[in-house]
Short mmCIF file of C-alpha atoms in Angstrom, two decimals:
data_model
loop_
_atom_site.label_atom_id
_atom_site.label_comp_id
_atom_site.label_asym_id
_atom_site.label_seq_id
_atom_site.Cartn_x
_atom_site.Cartn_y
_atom_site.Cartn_z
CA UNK A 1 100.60 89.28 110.01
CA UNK A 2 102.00 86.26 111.58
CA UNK A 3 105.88 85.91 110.74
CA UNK A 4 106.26 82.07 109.48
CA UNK A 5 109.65 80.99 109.83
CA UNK A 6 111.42 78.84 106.84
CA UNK A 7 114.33 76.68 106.68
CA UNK A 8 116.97 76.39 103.70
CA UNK A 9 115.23 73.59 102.23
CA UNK A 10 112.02 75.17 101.81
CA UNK A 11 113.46 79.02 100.67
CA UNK A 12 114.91 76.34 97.95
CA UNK A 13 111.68 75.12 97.02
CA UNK A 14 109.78 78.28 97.08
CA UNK A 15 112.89 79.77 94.77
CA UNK A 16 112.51 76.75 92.37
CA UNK A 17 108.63 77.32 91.69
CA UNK A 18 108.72 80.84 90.66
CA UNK A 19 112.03 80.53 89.16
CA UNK A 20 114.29 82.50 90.17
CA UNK A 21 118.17 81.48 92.01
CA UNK A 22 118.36 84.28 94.55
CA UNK A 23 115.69 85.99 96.36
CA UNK A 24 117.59 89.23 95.26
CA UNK A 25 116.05 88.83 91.82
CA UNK A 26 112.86 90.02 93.37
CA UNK A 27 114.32 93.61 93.34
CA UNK A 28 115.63 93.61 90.16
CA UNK A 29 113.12 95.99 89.03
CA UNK A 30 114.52 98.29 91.79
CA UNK A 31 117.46 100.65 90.16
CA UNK A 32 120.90 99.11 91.66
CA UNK A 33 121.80 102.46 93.14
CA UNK A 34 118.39 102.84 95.10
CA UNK A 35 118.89 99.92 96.80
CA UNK A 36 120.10 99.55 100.24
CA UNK A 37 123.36 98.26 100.91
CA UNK A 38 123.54 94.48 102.60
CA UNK A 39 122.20 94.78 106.26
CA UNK A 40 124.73 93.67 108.95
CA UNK A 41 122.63 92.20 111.19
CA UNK A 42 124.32 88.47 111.17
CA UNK A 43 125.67 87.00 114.47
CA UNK A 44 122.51 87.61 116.30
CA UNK A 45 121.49 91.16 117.60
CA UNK A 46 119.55 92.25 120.83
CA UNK A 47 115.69 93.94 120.02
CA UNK A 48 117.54 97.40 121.34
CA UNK A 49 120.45 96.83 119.03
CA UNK A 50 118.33 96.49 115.71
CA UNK A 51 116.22 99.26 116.51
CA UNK A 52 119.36 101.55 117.25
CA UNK A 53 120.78 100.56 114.21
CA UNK A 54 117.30 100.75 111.55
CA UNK A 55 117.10 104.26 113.12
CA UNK A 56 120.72 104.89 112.03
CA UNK A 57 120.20 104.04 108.63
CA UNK A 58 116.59 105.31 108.60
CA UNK A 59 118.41 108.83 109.25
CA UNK A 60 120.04 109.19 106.25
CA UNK A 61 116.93 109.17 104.66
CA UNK A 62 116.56 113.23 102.96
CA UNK A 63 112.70 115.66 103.96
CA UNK A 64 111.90 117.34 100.93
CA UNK A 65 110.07 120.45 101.36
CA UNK A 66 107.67 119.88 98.61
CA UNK A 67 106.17 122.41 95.69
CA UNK A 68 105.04 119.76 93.67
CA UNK A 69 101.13 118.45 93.68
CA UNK A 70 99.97 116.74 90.22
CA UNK A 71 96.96 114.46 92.20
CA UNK A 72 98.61 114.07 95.48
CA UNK A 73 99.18 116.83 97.90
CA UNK A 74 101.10 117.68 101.18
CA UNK A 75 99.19 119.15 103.58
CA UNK A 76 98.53 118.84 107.13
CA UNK A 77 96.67 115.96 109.03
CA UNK A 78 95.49 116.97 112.58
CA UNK A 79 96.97 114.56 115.05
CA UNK A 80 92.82 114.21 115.62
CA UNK A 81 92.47 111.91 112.48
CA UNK A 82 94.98 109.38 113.75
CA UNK A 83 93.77 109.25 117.20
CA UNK A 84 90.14 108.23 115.33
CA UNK A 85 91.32 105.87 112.55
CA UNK A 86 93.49 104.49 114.48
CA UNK A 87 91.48 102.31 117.01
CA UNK A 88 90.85 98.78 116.30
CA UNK A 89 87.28 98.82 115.91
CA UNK A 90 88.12 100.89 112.32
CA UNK A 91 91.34 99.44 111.65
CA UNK A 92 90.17 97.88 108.27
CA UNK A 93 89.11 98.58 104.69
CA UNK A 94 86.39 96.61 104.50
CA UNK A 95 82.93 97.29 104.43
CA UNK A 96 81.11 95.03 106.69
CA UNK A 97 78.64 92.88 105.88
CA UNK A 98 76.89 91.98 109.19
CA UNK A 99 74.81 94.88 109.97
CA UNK A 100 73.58 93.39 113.28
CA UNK A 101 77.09 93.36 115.05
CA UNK A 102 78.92 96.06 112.40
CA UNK A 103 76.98 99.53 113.61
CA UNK A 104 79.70 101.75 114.73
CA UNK A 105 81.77 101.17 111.36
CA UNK A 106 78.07 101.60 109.29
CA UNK A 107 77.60 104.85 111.76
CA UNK A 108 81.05 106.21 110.50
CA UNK A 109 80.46 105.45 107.05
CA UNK A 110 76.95 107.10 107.09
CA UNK A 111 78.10 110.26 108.52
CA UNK A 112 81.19 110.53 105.74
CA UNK A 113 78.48 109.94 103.02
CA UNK A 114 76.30 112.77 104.58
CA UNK A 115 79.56 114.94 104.87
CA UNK A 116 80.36 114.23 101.25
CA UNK A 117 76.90 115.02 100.01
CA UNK A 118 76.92 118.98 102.13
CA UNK A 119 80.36 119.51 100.57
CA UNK A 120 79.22 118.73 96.80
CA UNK A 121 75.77 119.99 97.41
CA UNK A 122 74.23 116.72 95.53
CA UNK A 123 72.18 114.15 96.64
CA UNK A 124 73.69 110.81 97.66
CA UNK A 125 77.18 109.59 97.91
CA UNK A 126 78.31 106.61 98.04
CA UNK A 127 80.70 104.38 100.54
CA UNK A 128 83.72 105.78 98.94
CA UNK A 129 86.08 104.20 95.80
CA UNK A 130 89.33 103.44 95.26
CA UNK A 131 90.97 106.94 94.32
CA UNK A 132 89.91 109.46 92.46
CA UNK A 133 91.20 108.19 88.82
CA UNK A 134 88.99 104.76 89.52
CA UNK A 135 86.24 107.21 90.91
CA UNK A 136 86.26 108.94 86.98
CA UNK A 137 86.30 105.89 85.24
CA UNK A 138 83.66 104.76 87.30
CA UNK A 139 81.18 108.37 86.55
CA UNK A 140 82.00 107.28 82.88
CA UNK A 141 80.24 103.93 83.29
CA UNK A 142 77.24 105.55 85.34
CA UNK A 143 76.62 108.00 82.79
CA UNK A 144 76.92 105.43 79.94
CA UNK A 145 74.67 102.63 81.99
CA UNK A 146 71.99 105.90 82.71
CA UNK A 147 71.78 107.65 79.44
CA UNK A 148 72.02 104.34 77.08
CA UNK A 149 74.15 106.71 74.62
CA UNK A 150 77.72 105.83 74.00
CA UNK A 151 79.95 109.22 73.52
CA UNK A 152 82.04 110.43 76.19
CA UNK A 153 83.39 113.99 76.28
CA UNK A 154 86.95 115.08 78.07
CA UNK A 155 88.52 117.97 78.79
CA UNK A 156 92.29 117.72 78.06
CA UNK A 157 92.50 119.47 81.49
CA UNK A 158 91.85 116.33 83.36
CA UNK A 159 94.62 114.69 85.06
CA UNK A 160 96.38 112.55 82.03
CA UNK A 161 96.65 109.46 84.47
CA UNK A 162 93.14 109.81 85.20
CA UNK A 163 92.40 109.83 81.27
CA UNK A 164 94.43 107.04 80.77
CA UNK A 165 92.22 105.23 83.40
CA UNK A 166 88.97 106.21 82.07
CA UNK A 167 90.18 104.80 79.17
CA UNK A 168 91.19 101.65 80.11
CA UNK A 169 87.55 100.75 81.43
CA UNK A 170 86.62 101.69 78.59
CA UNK A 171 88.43 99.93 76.11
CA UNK A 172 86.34 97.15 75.36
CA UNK A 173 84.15 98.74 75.21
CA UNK A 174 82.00 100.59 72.03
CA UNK A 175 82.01 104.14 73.87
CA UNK A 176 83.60 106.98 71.32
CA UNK A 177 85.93 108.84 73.74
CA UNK A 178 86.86 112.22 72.33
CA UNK A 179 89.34 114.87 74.31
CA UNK A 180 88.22 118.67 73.95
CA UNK A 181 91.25 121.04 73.99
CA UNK A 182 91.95 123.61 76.70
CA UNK A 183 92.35 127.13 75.36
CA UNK A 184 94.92 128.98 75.47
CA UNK A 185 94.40 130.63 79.18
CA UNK A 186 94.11 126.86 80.46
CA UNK A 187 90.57 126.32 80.72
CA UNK A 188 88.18 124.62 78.49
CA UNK A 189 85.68 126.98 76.58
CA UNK A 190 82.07 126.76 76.34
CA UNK A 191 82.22 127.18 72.66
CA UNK A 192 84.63 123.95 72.61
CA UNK A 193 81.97 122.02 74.49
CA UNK A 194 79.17 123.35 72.48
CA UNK A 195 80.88 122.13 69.17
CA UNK A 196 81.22 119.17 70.34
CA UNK A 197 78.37 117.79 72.59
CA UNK A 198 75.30 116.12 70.74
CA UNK A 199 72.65 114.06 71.22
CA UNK A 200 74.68 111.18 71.39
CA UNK A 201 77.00 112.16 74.00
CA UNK A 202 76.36 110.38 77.38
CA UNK A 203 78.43 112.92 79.76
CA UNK A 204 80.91 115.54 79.43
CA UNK A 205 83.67 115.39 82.05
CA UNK A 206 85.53 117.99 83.23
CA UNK A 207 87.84 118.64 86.08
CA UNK A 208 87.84 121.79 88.23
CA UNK A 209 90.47 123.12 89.24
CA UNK A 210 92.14 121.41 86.19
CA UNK A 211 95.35 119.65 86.01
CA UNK A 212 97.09 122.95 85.60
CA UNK A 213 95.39 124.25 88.42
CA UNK A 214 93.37 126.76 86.77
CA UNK A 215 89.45 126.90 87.47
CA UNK A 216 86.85 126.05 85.45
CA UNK A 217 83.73 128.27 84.34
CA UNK A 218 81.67 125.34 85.51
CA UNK A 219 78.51 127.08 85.41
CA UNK A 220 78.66 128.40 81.80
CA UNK A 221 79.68 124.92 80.74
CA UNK A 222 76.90 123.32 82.56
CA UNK A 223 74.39 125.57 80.95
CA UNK A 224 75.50 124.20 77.30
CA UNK A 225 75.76 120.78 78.68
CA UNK A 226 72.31 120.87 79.96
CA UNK A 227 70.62 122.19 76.83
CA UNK A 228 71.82 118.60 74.85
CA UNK A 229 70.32 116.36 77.71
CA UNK A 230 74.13 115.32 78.50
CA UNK A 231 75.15 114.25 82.21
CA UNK A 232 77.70 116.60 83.47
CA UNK A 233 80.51 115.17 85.33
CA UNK A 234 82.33 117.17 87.38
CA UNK A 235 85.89 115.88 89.10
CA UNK A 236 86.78 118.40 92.13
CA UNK A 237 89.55 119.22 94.57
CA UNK A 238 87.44 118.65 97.37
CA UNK A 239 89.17 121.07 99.63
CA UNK A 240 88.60 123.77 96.70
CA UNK A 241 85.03 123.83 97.92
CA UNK A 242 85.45 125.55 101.04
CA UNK A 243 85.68 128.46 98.81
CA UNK A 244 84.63 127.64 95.16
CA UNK A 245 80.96 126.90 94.27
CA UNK A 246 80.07 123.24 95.05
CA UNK A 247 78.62 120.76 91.87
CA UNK A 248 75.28 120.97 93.19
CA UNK A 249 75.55 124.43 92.44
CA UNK A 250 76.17 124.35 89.28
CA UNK A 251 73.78 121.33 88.48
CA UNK A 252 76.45 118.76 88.16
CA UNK A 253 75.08 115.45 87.99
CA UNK A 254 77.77 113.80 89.47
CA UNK A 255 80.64 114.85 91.63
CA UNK A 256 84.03 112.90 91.86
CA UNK A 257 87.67 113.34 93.17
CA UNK A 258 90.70 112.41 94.82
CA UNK A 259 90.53 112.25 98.84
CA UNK A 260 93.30 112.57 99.52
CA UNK A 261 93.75 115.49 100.31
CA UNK A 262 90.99 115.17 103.11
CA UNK A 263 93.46 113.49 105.85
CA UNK A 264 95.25 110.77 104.11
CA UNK A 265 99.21 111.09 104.25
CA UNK A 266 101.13 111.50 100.73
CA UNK A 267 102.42 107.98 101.27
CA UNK A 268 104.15 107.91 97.40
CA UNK A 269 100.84 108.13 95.96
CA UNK A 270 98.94 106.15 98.30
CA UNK A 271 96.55 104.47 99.75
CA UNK A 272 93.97 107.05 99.30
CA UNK A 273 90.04 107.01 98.60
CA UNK A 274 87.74 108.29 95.94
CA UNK A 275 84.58 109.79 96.32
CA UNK A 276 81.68 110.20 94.22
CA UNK A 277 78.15 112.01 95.18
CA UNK A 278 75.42 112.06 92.15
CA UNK A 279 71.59 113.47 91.92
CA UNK A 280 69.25 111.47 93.31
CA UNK A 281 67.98 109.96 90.29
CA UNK A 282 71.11 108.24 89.68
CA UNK A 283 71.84 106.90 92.97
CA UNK A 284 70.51 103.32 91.90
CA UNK A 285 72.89 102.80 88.88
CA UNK A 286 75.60 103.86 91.96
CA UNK A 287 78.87 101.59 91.91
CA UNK A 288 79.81 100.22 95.50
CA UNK A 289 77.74 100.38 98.31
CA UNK A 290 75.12 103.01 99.94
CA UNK A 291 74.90 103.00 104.25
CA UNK A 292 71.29 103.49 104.59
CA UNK A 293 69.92 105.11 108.30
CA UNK A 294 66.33 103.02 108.92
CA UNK A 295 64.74 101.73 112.35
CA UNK A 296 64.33 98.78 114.02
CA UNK A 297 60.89 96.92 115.02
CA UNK A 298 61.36 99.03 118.31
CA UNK A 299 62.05 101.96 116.65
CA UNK A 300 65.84 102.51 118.09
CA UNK A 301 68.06 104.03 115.03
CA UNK A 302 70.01 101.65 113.59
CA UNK A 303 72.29 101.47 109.94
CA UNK A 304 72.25 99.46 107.26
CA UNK A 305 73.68 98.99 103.72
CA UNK A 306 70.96 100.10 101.83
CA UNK A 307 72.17 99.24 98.43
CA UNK A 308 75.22 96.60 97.21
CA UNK A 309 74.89 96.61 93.40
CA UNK A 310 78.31 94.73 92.97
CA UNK A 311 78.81 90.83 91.66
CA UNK A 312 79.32 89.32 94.68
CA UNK A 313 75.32 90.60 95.54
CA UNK A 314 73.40 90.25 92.15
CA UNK A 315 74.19 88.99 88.82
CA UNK A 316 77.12 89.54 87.41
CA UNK A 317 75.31 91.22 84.02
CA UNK A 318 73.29 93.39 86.33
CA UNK A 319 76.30 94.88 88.46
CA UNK A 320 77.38 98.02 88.04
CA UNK A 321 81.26 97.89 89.10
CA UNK A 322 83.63 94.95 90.09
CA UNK A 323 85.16 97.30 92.82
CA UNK A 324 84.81 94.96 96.01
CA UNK A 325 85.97 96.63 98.44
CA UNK A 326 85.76 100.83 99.12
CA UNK A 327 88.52 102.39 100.84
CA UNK A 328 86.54 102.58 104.34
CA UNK A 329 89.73 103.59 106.44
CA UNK A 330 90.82 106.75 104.07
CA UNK A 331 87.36 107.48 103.66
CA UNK A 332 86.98 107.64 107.20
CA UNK A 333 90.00 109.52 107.89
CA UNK A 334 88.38 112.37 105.55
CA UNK A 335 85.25 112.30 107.64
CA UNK A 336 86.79 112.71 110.86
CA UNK A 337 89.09 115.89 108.85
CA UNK A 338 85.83 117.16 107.63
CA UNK A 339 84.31 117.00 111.25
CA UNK A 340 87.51 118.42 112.73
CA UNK A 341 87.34 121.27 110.92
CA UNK A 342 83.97 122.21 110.92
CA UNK A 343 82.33 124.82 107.94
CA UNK A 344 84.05 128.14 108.82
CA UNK A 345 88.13 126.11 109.56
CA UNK A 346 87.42 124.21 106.28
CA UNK A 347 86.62 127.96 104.42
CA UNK A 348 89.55 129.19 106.37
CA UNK A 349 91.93 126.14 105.25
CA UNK A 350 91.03 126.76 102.00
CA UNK A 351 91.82 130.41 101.77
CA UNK A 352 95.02 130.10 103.09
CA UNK A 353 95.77 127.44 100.27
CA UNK A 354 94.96 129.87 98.02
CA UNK A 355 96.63 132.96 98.94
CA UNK A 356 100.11 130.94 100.01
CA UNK A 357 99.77 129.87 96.12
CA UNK A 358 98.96 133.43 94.94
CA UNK A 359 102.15 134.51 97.16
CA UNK A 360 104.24 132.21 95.20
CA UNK A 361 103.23 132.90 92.06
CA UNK A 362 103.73 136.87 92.45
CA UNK A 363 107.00 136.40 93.21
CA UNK A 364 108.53 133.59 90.89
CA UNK A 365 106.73 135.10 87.57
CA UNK A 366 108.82 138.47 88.21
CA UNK A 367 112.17 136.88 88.11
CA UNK A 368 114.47 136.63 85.11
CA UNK A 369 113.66 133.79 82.76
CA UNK A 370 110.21 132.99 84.55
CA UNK A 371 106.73 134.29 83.35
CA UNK A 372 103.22 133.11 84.05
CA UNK A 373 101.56 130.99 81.65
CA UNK A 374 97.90 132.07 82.31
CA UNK A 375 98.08 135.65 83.92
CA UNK A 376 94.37 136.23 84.49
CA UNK A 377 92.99 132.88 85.52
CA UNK A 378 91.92 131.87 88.69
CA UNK A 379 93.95 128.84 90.59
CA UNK A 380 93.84 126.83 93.27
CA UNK A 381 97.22 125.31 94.87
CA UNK A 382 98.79 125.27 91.79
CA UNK A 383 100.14 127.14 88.84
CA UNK A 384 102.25 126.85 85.58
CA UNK A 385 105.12 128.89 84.73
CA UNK A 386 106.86 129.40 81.59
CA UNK A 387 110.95 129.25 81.81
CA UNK A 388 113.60 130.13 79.60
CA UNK A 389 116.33 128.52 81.38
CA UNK A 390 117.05 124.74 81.69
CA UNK A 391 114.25 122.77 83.69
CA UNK A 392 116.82 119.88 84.46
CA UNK A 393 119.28 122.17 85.91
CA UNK A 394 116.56 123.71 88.13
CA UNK A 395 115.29 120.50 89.58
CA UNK A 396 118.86 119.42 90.38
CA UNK A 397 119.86 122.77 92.21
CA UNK A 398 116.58 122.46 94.21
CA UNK A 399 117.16 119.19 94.94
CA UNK A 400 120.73 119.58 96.61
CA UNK A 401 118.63 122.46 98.42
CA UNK A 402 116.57 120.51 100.16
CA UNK A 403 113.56 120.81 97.41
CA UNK A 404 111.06 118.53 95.83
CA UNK A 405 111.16 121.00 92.82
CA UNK A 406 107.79 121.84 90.23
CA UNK A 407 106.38 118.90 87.78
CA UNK A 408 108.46 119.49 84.32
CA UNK A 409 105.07 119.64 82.05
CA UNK A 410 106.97 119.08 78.60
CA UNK A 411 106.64 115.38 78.52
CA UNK A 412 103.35 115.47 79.22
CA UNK A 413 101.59 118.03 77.00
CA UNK A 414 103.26 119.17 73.74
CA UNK A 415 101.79 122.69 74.06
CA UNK A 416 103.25 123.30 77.65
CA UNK A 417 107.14 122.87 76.88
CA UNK A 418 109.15 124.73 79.03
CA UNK A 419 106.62 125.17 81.62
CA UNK A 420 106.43 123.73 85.06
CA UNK A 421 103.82 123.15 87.40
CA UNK A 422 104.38 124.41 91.01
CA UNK A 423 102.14 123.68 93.88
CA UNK A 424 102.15 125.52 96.95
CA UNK A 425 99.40 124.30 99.97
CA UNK A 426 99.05 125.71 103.68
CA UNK A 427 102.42 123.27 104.66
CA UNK A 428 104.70 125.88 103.07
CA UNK A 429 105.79 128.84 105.03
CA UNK A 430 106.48 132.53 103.59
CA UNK A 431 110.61 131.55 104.47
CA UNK A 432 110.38 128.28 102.36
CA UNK A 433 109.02 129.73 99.40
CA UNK A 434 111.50 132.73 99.65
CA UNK A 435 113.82 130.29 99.49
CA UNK A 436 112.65 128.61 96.85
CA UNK A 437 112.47 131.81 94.69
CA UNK A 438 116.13 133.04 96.04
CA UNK A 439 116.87 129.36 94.47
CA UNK A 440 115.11 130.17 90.94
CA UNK A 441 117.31 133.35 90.58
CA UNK A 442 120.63 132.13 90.85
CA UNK A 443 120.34 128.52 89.28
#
C-alpha cells in the first residue's frame, strides 16, 4: 500500500469529519496499560536506526508456550508452505475471474478442492469459506435451501462461537434452532438425537471431535439421522482424519471445519479459511465458487470456475451466500500442507497429536486437586479436567512461567465449572509438558 503523506491542515480535517480531537482516540478501545508507550522517534532517524530500535522494543515482547486450543491451534507450518504461498503469482485472496489469463491460481485451487474431497471422503468441495464458524452457518443454509424444512438440530458440543454464528444467519430467519445436550461423558447420545429429530428437521449438526475434545460416535448418530430423511452435518478437525474415520464414511452429507490448522499461523485468531465438501447431489445449492477441470477446442487441459452461485453472478433471490470472496491464500496454504505431507506423514502427524495429548492427560489427572472429566472417552488434542483448586491462581502462576495456561470452561458452560480445557498438539515437547505438570503441583 502506497504511504500518502498529510500535512497538519489536512490530519485537522480528517479529525473534524469523524469527530474526534486526537488521533489517540482511535485506541481508546485498547486497555491504557496494553498500549505502547510514546515512540521516540522525533528529530529524524536513519532506516538502520529505526529498525535497531523497533527490534529493541519488539524484544520485550513474551513466547508463550501454549496448551490452550478452543478453534485455533499451534502447530507446525513446514517452511515448504511459505516458500509456495508466498510468490506473487498467489499473493491474493481473491478468486479470479478471468479464466483465460488466471490458470495457475484455478490449477491451485482445483487441486485443494480435490485434496479436500480425499480427506472427507465426499464428493465435491468447494473454493474454500471464510473460517470454519462462517463455513457452519453456511451448511445450515444448504441444508435448509435443499430439504425445504425449517428445523435445525445442534449439539451443545459445537464450538459456542460457532453456535452463536449459526445463529446469527439465522436470525431472520423462520428456522426453529434447538441445542441437544451432551451427556455426561461429553458426547452427544444417539438416544438424544433420536428424541429429537423429526420429519421436520432439515439437518442435525454435530461437531467431531467436539468442543471438549472428545469424539463423536458419528456413525451411530448417522444411522438415526438417516432413518428421518435429515441431512447430517458433520464439522471436523481436519487433521483428526489422518486417523479418525472421514464423513464420507459415515454418510455425512456435508463436511465442514476450521483450516486452520492445515498451515495457517495462529495469528490471534486469524486469517484462516473454511472448508466445506458435500455429496454430490448437493453440490449445486453450494455457497461460493466450484474450479471445474474441462478442455479446450484443442483438447489441451485447461480450468475453469464451473459454478459462481453468489449475487454478484445471478439474482440476488437465487444466490445461495453473500460470501464474495473465499479465502484462496489460506486455502492454498492447506493444499500445499496437505501435499507436503503426503497420506502416510499426515497419519503420522496425527498420531503424534494424539498420543502427546494422551501423555498429558495421564499425568495432570493423577496430581492432587486434578481429575479427568470424561475418563473413558476418546480425544483428540484436547481434554477437560476437573480442579479443586483456584483456576485464576493457576493461570497466573503459568503465566509468570512462561505459559499460555488451559481455557477456564466455567463461563462458558454452567455444567463444566471448575474444569479447564487443555490442548496439547505435536509443538509441545515431553520437557514442556513436564513442566507444565511440575507447575500444576505446586501452584
Amino acid at each position: 500500500m502506497d504511504y500518502t503523506p498529510q500535512n497538519q491542515k489536512d490530519k485537522k480535517k480528517m479529525l473534524e469529519i469523524i469527530g474526534i480531537n486526537d488521533v489517540s482516540e482511535l485506541f481508546d478501545t485498547i486497555p491504557k496499560d496494553l498500549r505502547a508507550k510514546k515512540l521516540n522517534v522525533s528529530g529524524g532517524k536513519t532506516e538502520q536506526e529505526l529498525l535497531n530500535y523497533f527490534s529493541d522494543i519488539a524484544s520485550e515482547n513474551k513466547v508463550l508456550i501454549s496448551f490452550r486450543g478452543d478453534g485455533i491451534y499451534d502447530h507446525y507450518i513446514p517452511s515448504l508452505v511459505g516458500e509456495v504461498i508466498g510468490r506473487s503469482e498467489f499473493w491474493t485472496a481473491y478468486t479470479p475471474y478471468q479464466a483465460e489469463a488466471s490458470q495457475g491460481t484455478l490449477q491451485a485451487i482445483f487441486e485443494y478442492q480435490s485434496l479436500i474431497c480425499a480427506l472427507t471422503g465426499l464428493d465435491t468441495s468447494n473454493a474454500s469459506l471464510y473460517d470454519g464458524a462462517t463455513a457452519t452457518a453456511e451448511a445450515a443454509l444448504l441444508a435448509l435451501r435443499a430439504s425445504r424444512k425449517n428445523k435445525i438440530l445442534i449439539s451443545q458440543g459445537l464450538h459456542p462461537e460457532y453456535m452463536q454464528t449459526v445463529k446469527t444467519y439465522l436470525e431472520n430467519s423462520k428456522t426453529d434452532i434447538v441445542t441437544l445436550n451432551v451427556s455426561e461423558n461429553g458426547a452427544i447420545e444417539t438416544d438424544t438425537v433420536d428424541a429429537s429429530v423429526d420429519d421436520g428437521t432439515a439437518a442435525v449438526i454435530v461437531q467431531s471431535p467436539n468442543f471438549f475434545g472428545v469424539i463423536e460416535d458419528m456413525q451411530a448418530l448417522s444411522a438415526v439421522i438417516k432413518r428421518r430423511n435429515s441431512l447430517f452435518v458433520a464439522v471436523v478437525n481436519p487433521l483428526s482424519l489422518g486417523v479418525f474415520m472421514s464423513p464420507g464414511e459415515y454418510k455425512a452429507d456435508i463436511a465442514v471445519g476450521e483450516g486452520q490448522v492445515l498451515g495457517s499461523a495462529m495469528s490471534a485468531g486469524g486469517a484462516t479459511f473454511g472448508f466445506m465438501a458435500v455429496k454430490k447431489a448437493l453440490e449445486w445449492k453450494m455457497p461460493g465458487r466450484i474450479v471445474g477441470q474441462t478442455t479446450d477446442k484443442n483438447g489441451n487441459r485447461g480450468f475453469v470456475l464451473t459454478l459462481q452461485s453468489r449475487e454478484q453472478h445471478i439474482r440476488r433471490e437465487k444466490a445461495t451466500s453473500n460470501i464474495c470472496t473465499s479465502a484462496s491464500l489460506n486455502a492454498l496454504a492447506g493444499c500445499v500442507f496437505l501435499s507436503g505431507w503426503g497420506n502416510d506423514g499426515f497419519k503420522n502427524l496425527a498420531e503424534i497429536n494424539i498420543s502427546k495429548a494422551r501423555y498429558a492427560f495421564n499425568k495432570i489427572k493423577t496430581l492432587e486437586g486434578f481429575k479427568s472429566k470424561f475418563e473413558n472417552k476418546v480425544f483428540f488434542n484436547e481434554f477437560v479436567i476437573e480442579t479443586s483448586k483456584n483456576i485464576k491462581k493457576i493461570q497466573n502462576v503459568l503465566l509468570k512461567n512462561g505459559f499460555l495456561g488451559p481455557l477456564d470452561l466455567s463461563g462458558i458452560n454452567e455444567n463444566f465449572k471448575n474444569c479447564l480445557l487443555f490442548c496439547v498438539t505435536e509443538q509441545r515437547t515431553k520437557a514442556e509438558i513436564d513442566r507444565l505438570t511440575e507447575i500444576l503441583a505446586e501452584a
